[in-house]
CSV table of C-alpha atoms in Angstrom, one decimal:
chain,number,residue,atom,x,y,z
A,11,MET,CA,11.7,28.0,18.7
A,12,THR,CA,10.6,24.4,18.0
A,13,PHE,CA,9.3,21.9,20.5
A,14,THR,CA,12.4,19.9,20.5
A,15,GLY,CA,14.5,23.1,20.4
A,16,TRP,CA,13.1,24.1,23.8
A,17,PHE,CA,14.4,20.8,25.3
A,18,GLN,CA,17.7,21.2,23.5
A,19,SER,CA,18.2,24.6,25.1
A,20,HIS,CA,17.5,23.3,28.5
A,21,LEU,CA,18.9,19.7,28.5
A,22,GLY,CA,21.6,19.9,25.9
A,23,GLU,CA,21.9,19.3,22.2
A,24,GLY,CA,21.8,15.5,22.1
A,25,PHE,CA,19.9,14.5,25.2
A,26,GLY,CA,17.3,17.4,24.8
A,27,TRP,CA,16.6,16.2,21.3
A,28,PHE,CA,16.0,12.6,22.5
A,29,VAL,CA,13.6,13.8,25.2
A,30,GLY,CA,11.8,16.2,23.0
A,31,THR,CA,11.3,13.6,20.3
A,32,THR,CA,10.2,11.0,22.8
A,33,VAL,CA,7.6,13.3,24.1
A,34,LEU,CA,6.2,14.0,20.7
A,35,ILE,CA,6.2,10.2,19.9
A,36,LEU,CA,4.2,9.5,23.1
A,37,ALA,CA,1.8,12.4,22.3
A,38,ILE,CA,0.8,10.3,19.2
A,39,VAL,CA,1.2,6.7,20.4
A,40,LEU,CA,-0.9,7.1,23.6
A,41,PRO,CA,-3.9,8.8,22.0
A,42,VAL,CA,-3.7,6.2,19.1
A,43,MET,CA,-3.8,3.4,21.6
A,44,VAL,CA,-6.8,4.9,23.5
A,45,GLY,CA,-8.4,5.6,20.2
A,46,VAL,CA,-8.0,1.9,19.3
A,47,ALA,CA,-9.7,0.9,22.5
A,48,MET,CA,-12.6,3.2,21.8
A,49,ALA,CA,-12.7,2.2,18.2
A,50,VAL,CA,-13.3,-1.5,19.2
A,51,TYR,CA,-16.1,-0.5,21.5
A,52,ALA,CA,-17.6,1.7,18.8
A,53,ASP,CA,-17.3,-1.2,16.4
A,54,ARG,CA,-19.3,-3.5,18.6
A,55,LYS,CA,-21.9,-1.0,19.5
A,56,ILE,CA,-22.6,0.0,15.8
A,57,TRP,CA,-22.8,-3.7,14.8
A,58,ALA,CA,-25.1,-4.4,17.8
A,59,ALA,CA,-27.4,-1.4,17.0
A,60,MET,CA,-27.6,-2.4,13.3
A,61,GLN,CA,-28.5,-6.0,14.3
A,62,MET,CA,-30.9,-4.8,17.1
A,63,ARG,CA,-28.6,-6.1,19.9
A,64,ARG,CA,-27.3,-4.4,23.0
A,65,GLY,CA,-23.6,-4.9,22.5
A,66,PRO,CA,-21.1,-4.4,25.5
A,67,ASN,CA,-23.2,-3.1,28.4
A,68,VAL,CA,-21.8,-4.7,31.5
A,69,VAL,CA,-18.2,-3.8,32.2
A,70,GLY,CA,-18.3,-0.1,33.2
A,71,PRO,CA,-21.0,2.4,32.4
A,72,PHE,CA,-22.6,1.4,29.1
A,73,GLY,CA,-19.8,-1.2,28.6
A,74,LEU,CA,-17.1,1.5,28.1
A,75,LEU,CA,-14.5,-0.6,29.9
A,76,GLN,CA,-15.2,-3.8,28.1
A,77,THR,CA,-12.2,-3.2,25.7
A,78,PHE,CA,-9.9,-2.6,28.6
A,79,ALA,CA,-11.1,-5.7,30.3
A,80,ASP,CA,-10.3,-7.7,27.1
A,81,ALA,CA,-6.9,-6.2,27.0
A,82,ALA,CA,-6.2,-7.1,30.6
A,83,LYS,CA,-7.4,-10.7,29.9
A,84,LEU,CA,-4.9,-10.9,26.9
A,85,PHE,CA,-2.1,-9.5,28.9
A,86,LEU,CA,-2.6,-12.1,31.7
A,87,LYS,CA,-2.7,-15.0,29.4
A,88,GLU,CA,0.3,-17.3,28.6
A,89,THR,CA,2.0,-16.9,25.3
A,90,ILE,CA,2.0,-20.3,23.6
A,91,ILE,CA,4.4,-21.0,20.7
A,92,PRO,CA,3.7,-24.1,18.7
A,93,SER,CA,6.4,-26.8,19.0
A,94,GLY,CA,7.0,-26.8,15.1
A,95,ALA,CA,7.1,-23.0,14.8
A,96,SER,CA,10.1,-21.0,13.9
A,97,ARG,CA,10.4,-19.3,17.2
A,98,GLU,CA,12.2,-16.1,16.4
A,99,VAL,CA,10.2,-15.3,13.2
A,100,PHE,CA,7.0,-16.3,15.1
A,101,LEU,CA,7.6,-13.7,17.8
A,102,ILE,CA,9.0,-10.9,15.5
A,103,ALA,CA,6.1,-11.0,13.1
A,104,PRO,CA,3.5,-9.4,15.4
A,105,MET,CA,6.1,-6.8,16.6
A,106,ILE,CA,6.7,-5.7,12.9
A,107,SER,CA,2.9,-5.3,12.3
A,108,PHE,CA,2.4,-3.2,15.4
A,109,VAL,CA,5.5,-1.0,15.0
A,110,LEU,CA,4.6,-0.2,11.3
A,111,ALA,CA,1.0,0.5,12.3
A,112,LEU,CA,2.3,3.2,14.8
A,113,ALA,CA,5.2,4.5,12.7
A,114,ILE,CA,2.8,5.5,9.8
A,115,TRP,CA,1.2,8.1,12.1
A,116,ALA,CA,4.4,10.2,12.2
A,117,VAL,CA,3.3,12.2,9.1
A,118,MET,CA,-0.4,12.5,9.8
A,119,PRO,CA,-1.4,16.2,10.3
A,120,PHE,CA,-4.3,16.8,12.7
A,121,ASP,CA,-4.2,20.6,12.4
A,122,ALA,CA,-2.0,23.4,10.7
A,123,GLY,CA,1.5,22.6,12.2
A,124,LEU,CA,0.2,19.7,14.4
A,125,VAL,CA,2.2,16.9,12.9
A,126,LEU,CA,5.2,15.0,14.3
A,127,ALA,CA,7.2,15.0,11.0
A,128,ASP,CA,6.0,17.4,8.3
A,129,LEU,CA,7.8,15.6,5.5
A,130,ASN,CA,7.9,17.0,1.9
A,131,VAL,CA,7.4,13.4,0.8
A,132,GLY,CA,4.8,12.4,3.4
A,133,LEU,CA,2.6,10.7,0.9
A,134,LEU,CA,5.4,8.6,-0.3
A,135,TYR,CA,6.2,7.7,3.3
A,136,VAL,CA,2.7,6.6,3.8
A,137,PHE,CA,2.6,4.4,0.8
A,138,ALA,CA,6.1,2.8,1.7
A,139,VAL,CA,5.2,2.0,5.3
A,140,SER,CA,1.8,0.7,4.6
A,141,SER,CA,3.4,-1.5,1.8
A,142,MET,CA,5.8,-3.0,4.4
A,143,GLY,CA,2.9,-4.1,6.6
A,144,VAL,CA,2.4,-7.3,4.5
A,145,TYR,CA,5.8,-8.6,5.9
A,146,GLY,CA,4.5,-9.2,9.3
A,147,ILE,CA,1.5,-11.1,8.0
A,148,ILE,CA,3.6,-13.3,5.7
A,149,MET,CA,6.1,-14.1,8.5
A,150,SER,CA,3.4,-15.1,10.9
A,151,GLY,CA,1.7,-17.3,8.4
A,152,TRP,CA,4.9,-19.0,7.4
A,153,ALA,CA,6.5,-19.3,11.0
A,154,SER,CA,3.4,-20.9,12.4
A,155,ASN,CA,4.2,-24.1,10.5
A,156,SER,CA,0.4,-24.8,9.9
A,157,LYS,CA,-1.6,-25.0,6.8
A,158,TYR,CA,-4.4,-22.5,8.0
A,159,PRO,CA,-2.0,-19.7,9.0
A,160,PHE,CA,0.0,-20.2,5.8
A,161,LEU,CA,-3.1,-20.0,3.6
A,162,GLY,CA,-4.2,-16.9,5.5
A,163,GLY,CA,-0.8,-15.2,5.0
A,164,LEU,CA,-0.8,-16.0,1.3
A,165,ARG,CA,-4.3,-14.7,1.0
A,166,SER,CA,-3.5,-11.5,2.8
A,167,ALA,CA,-0.3,-10.9,0.8
A,168,ALA,CA,-2.1,-11.4,-2.6
A,169,GLN,CA,-4.9,-9.1,-1.4
A,170,MET,CA,-2.8,-6.3,-0.1
A,171,VAL,CA,-0.5,-6.2,-3.3
A,172,SER,CA,-3.5,-6.3,-5.5
A,173,TYR,CA,-5.3,-3.2,-3.9
A,174,GLU,CA,-2.0,-1.3,-3.2
A,175,VAL,CA,-1.5,-1.0,-7.0
A,176,ALA,CA,-4.8,0.8,-7.5
A,177,MET,CA,-4.3,2.7,-4.3
A,178,GLY,CA,-1.0,3.8,-5.7
A,179,PHE,CA,-2.6,5.3,-8.9
A,180,ILE,CA,-5.3,7.0,-6.7
A,181,LEU,CA,-2.6,8.7,-4.6
A,182,VAL,CA,-0.9,9.8,-7.8
A,183,ALA,CA,-4.0,11.5,-9.0
A,184,VAL,CA,-4.4,13.4,-5.7
A,185,MET,CA,-0.7,14.3,-5.6
A,186,LEU,CA,-1.0,15.6,-9.2
A,187,TYR,CA,-4.0,17.8,-8.4
A,188,ALA,CA,-2.4,19.3,-5.2
A,189,GLN,CA,1.1,19.6,-6.8
A,190,SER,CA,2.6,18.3,-3.6
A,191,LEU,CA,3.6,15.1,-1.6
A,192,ASN,CA,3.2,16.9,1.6
A,193,LEU,CA,0.0,16.0,3.4
A,194,SER,CA,-0.4,19.4,5.0
A,195,ASP,CA,0.0,21.0,1.5
A,196,ILE,CA,-2.6,18.5,0.1
A,197,VAL,CA,-5.1,19.7,2.7
A,198,MET,CA,-4.6,23.3,2.1
A,199,ALA,CA,-4.8,22.8,-1.7
A,200,GLN,CA,-8.5,21.7,-1.0
A,201,LYS,CA,-9.4,25.1,0.5
A,202,GLY,CA,-12.2,26.5,-1.7
A,203,ASN,CA,-11.2,24.4,-4.6
A,204,VAL,CA,-14.9,23.8,-5.6
A,205,LEU,CA,-16.9,27.0,-6.7
A,206,GLY,CA,-14.6,28.9,-4.1
A,207,ILE,CA,-16.7,27.9,-1.1
A,208,LEU,CA,-16.4,24.0,-0.7
A,209,ASN,CA,-13.3,22.5,1.0
A,210,GLY,CA,-12.5,19.0,-0.1
A,211,ASN,CA,-11.6,17.0,-3.2
A,212,VAL,CA,-14.7,14.9,-2.7
A,213,PHE,CA,-16.9,17.8,-4.0
A,214,ASN,CA,-14.8,17.9,-7.1
A,215,PRO,CA,-16.3,15.9,-9.9
A,216,LEU,CA,-12.8,15.1,-11.3
A,217,LEU,CA,-11.8,13.4,-7.9
A,218,PHE,CA,-15.0,12.2,-6.5
A,219,PRO,CA,-14.7,8.7,-8.4
A,220,MET,CA,-11.2,8.5,-6.7
A,221,ALA,CA,-12.6,9.0,-3.3
A,222,ILE,CA,-15.0,6.2,-3.7
A,223,MET,CA,-12.3,3.8,-5.0
A,224,PHE,CA,-10.0,4.9,-2.3
A,225,PHE,CA,-12.5,4.2,0.5
A,226,ILE,CA,-13.1,0.5,-0.9
A,227,THR,CA,-9.4,-0.1,-1.4
A,228,ALA,CA,-8.9,1.1,2.1
A,229,LEU,CA,-11.4,-1.6,3.3
A,230,ALA,CA,-9.4,-4.2,1.3
A,231,GLU,CA,-5.9,-2.9,2.6
A,232,THR,CA,-7.1,-3.2,6.2
A,233,ASN,CA,-8.8,-6.6,5.7
A,234,ARG,CA,-12.2,-5.2,6.7
A,235,PRO,CA,-15.4,-6.7,5.6
A,236,PRO,CA,-16.5,-7.5,2.9
A,237,PHE,CA,-12.8,-8.2,2.2
A,238,ASP,CA,-11.8,-10.0,5.4
A,239,LEU,CA,-10.8,-13.2,3.5
A,240,PRO,CA,-7.4,-13.7,5.3
A,241,GLU,CA,-9.5,-14.3,8.5
A,242,ALA,CA,-12.5,-16.0,7.0
A,243,GLU,CA,-13.7,-17.9,10.1
A,244,ALA,CA,-15.7,-20.6,8.1
A,245,GLU,CA,-12.6,-21.6,6.0
A,246,LEU,CA,-9.4,-20.5,7.9
A,247,VAL,CA,-10.6,-20.3,11.5
A,248,ALA,CA,-8.6,-17.0,12.2
A,249,GLY,CA,-6.2,-17.0,9.2
A,250,TYR,CA,-2.6,-16.0,9.7
A,251,GLN,CA,-3.0,-15.3,13.6
A,252,VAL,CA,-4.8,-18.6,14.4
A,253,GLU,CA,-1.7,-20.0,16.3
A,254,TYR,CA,-1.2,-16.7,18.3
A,255,SER,CA,-2.3,-16.0,21.9
A,256,SER,CA,-1.9,-13.6,24.6
A,257,MET,CA,0.0,-10.4,23.8
A,258,SER,CA,1.4,-11.6,20.5
A,259,PHE,CA,-2.3,-11.9,19.3
A,260,ALA,CA,-3.0,-8.4,20.9
A,261,LEU,CA,-0.2,-6.9,18.9
A,262,PHE,CA,-1.8,-8.1,15.7
A,263,PHE,CA,-5.2,-6.9,16.9
A,264,LEU,CA,-3.9,-3.4,17.9
A,265,GLY,CA,-2.0,-3.0,14.7
A,266,GLU,CA,-5.0,-3.9,12.6
A,267,TYR,CA,-7.2,-1.3,14.3
A,268,ALA,CA,-4.4,1.3,14.3
A,269,ASN,CA,-4.3,0.9,10.6
A,270,ILE,CA,-8.1,1.2,10.3
A,271,LEU,CA,-7.9,4.5,12.2
A,272,PHE,CA,-5.1,5.6,10.1
A,273,MET,CA,-7.2,5.1,6.9
A,274,CYS,CA,-10.2,7.0,8.6
A,275,ALA,CA,-7.6,9.8,9.1
A,276,LEU,CA,-6.1,9.6,5.5
A,277,ILE,CA,-9.4,9.8,3.6
A,278,PRO,CA,-10.3,13.2,5.2
A,279,VAL,CA,-6.7,14.4,4.5
A,280,LEU,CA,-6.8,13.4,0.9
A,281,PHE,CA,-10.5,14.0,0.0
A,282,LEU,CA,-12.5,15.7,2.9
A,283,GLY,CA,-10.3,18.7,3.5
A,284,GLY,CA,-8.6,17.4,6.6
A,285,TRP,CA,-8.8,19.9,9.5
A,286,LEU,CA,-10.7,22.5,7.3
A,287,PRO,CA,-14.4,22.9,7.7
A,288,PRO,CA,-16.7,21.7,4.8
A,289,LEU,CA,-17.4,25.3,3.8
A,290,ASP,CA,-14.9,28.0,3.3
A,291,TRP,CA,-16.9,30.4,5.5
A,292,ALA,CA,-15.2,32.4,8.2
A,293,PRO,CA,-17.4,31.5,11.3
A,294,LEU,CA,-16.7,27.9,10.8
A,295,TYR,CA,-12.9,28.5,11.3
A,296,TYR,CA,-13.6,29.5,14.9
A,297,ILE,CA,-14.0,25.7,15.6
A,298,PRO,CA,-10.4,24.3,16.1
A,299,GLY,CA,-9.0,22.4,13.2
A,300,PHE,CA,-8.4,19.2,15.0
A,301,VAL,CA,-12.1,19.1,16.0
A,302,TRP,CA,-13.0,19.0,12.4
A,303,MET,CA,-10.4,16.4,11.8
A,304,LEU,CA,-11.5,14.1,14.5
A,305,SER,CA,-15.1,14.6,13.6
A,306,LYS,CA,-14.4,13.5,10.0
A,307,MET,CA,-12.4,10.5,11.2
A,308,ALA,CA,-15.4,9.5,13.4
A,309,VAL,CA,-17.7,9.7,10.3
A,310,MET,CA,-15.3,7.5,8.2
A,311,PHE,CA,-15.0,4.9,11.0
A,312,PHE,CA,-18.8,4.8,11.2
A,313,CYS,CA,-18.8,4.1,7.5
A,314,PHE,CA,-16.3,1.3,8.0
A,315,ALA,CA,-18.5,-0.3,10.6
A,316,TRP,CA,-21.6,0.3,8.6
A,317,VAL,CA,-20.2,-1.7,5.6
A,318,LYS,CA,-19.2,-4.7,7.9
A,319,ALA,CA,-22.9,-4.8,9.2
A,320,ALA,CA,-24.5,-4.4,5.8
A,321,VAL,CA,-22.3,-6.1,3.1
A,322,PRO,CA,-21.7,-9.9,2.8
A,323,ARG,CA,-18.2,-11.3,2.5
A,324,TYR,CA,-16.9,-11.5,-1.2
A,325,ARG,CA,-15.6,-14.8,-2.7
A,326,TYR,CA,-11.9,-14.7,-3.2
A,327,ASP,CA,-12.1,-14.7,-7.0
A,328,GLN,CA,-14.6,-11.8,-6.8
A,329,LEU,CA,-12.0,-10.0,-4.6
A,330,MET,CA,-9.2,-10.6,-7.1
A,331,ARG,CA,-11.3,-9.6,-10.1
A,332,LEU,CA,-12.4,-6.3,-8.5
A,333,GLY,CA,-8.8,-5.4,-7.7
A,334,TRP,CA,-7.2,-6.4,-11.0
A,335,LYS,CA,-9.9,-6.2,-13.6
A,336,VAL,CA,-11.9,-3.1,-12.3
A,337,PHE,CA,-9.9,-0.8,-9.9
A,338,LEU,CA,-6.5,-1.2,-11.6
A,339,PRO,CA,-7.6,-0.1,-15.2
A,340,LEU,CA,-10.1,2.5,-13.8
A,341,SER,CA,-7.6,4.2,-11.5
A,342,LEU,CA,-5.0,4.1,-14.3
A,343,PHE,CA,-7.5,5.6,-16.8
A,344,TRP,CA,-8.5,8.3,-14.2
A,345,VAL,CA,-4.9,9.3,-13.6
A,346,VAL,CA,-4.7,10.0,-17.4
A,347,VAL,CA,-8.0,12.0,-17.1
A,348,VAL,CA,-6.8,14.1,-14.1
A,349,SER,CA,-3.3,14.7,-15.6
A,350,GLY,CA,-5.0,15.6,-19.1
A,351,TRP,CA,-7.3,18.0,-17.4
A,352,LEU,CA,-4.5,19.7,-15.4
A,353,MET,CA,-2.3,20.0,-18.5
A,354,PHE,CA,-4.9,21.4,-21.0
A,355,PHE,CA,-7.3,23.3,-18.8
A,356,THR,CA,-5.4,24.7,-16.0
A,357,ASP,CA,-1.9,26.3,-15.5
A,358,LYS,CA,-0.9,23.9,-12.6
A,359,PHE,CA,2.0,22.5,-14.6
A,360,ALA,CA,3.2,25.9,-15.8
A,361,THR,CA,5.4,26.3,-12.6
A,362,VAL,CA,7.0,22.9,-12.7
A,363,PRO,CA,10.7,23.1,-13.6
A,364,GLY,CA,11.3,21.6,-17.0
A,365,SER,CA,7.6,21.6,-18.0
A,366,VAL,CA,6.3,23.1,-21.3
A,367,THR,CA,4.0,26.1,-20.8
A,368,LEU,CA,1.0,25.8,-23.0
């Protein structure tokens, strides 16, 4: 019996399904929100350590409650809407960004069977929802009726579109190698796929370059340094969100960090073996899968913070050149390499209906 099936058997078909699904959604949303709060704290502490500062250390033990104090401050502030702004679009934009940032977590597997929606087209769902995130940013920049938010919104739209193209080709290569769009299947396809003992596409010489490119495109997709051009303080103050305050600003902030955490989870699923241990060695499987998954997410988040502390911001022309003249042709070429390898040196296409067996 499924989780929602238990509620349906006790509360009726319709209401039971609603209650069961709501509980599952809250089981994802609440940990994500707590994770966002801890991620902001970790971000500050990592930057402080790399710059030989203390970071948050006053509110709560070791400053652990600083993020919650900031959230309370934002919640108690007044929401100010500029007089020339388009009121409805101005208020809807942060809601769109926040809802999409949470909806994308529905297909993320944390362990075998530990996923809200185990879709056969999970990878396509991820790409579709992440592509829609640009709408909230464009709407906020346009609705603010100010030149700085408008320029920030245009910058972000151009940046996200540019790097989504290369990201799409990288996902195609991973999907071809795993022969599935289901994220759980992609994880299991990485079990012992290198020398029979290493779990993870990152250990595969054929997919290692794609892992590096995906990490860089993930930085650009989430507006993280060195690609934080939409919010370049010296040029655009705070970019598309400069006119926002209180909870409307907080929704953008929460959505941005939820997307960062999602990318920190997606990279392990695609390249680091997800909930599998690094070695296909029986004793390592005694550690629960979600522990491996959360550990890999923490490592990737540290890398995200490390890049911010160590790498200077790109110029906008450098950002566009990297996306269109380097990553796009390189990712397209590597899709040809991966598909050619699978076609001529493996039998992975032999079971695909309509394919020609070599």
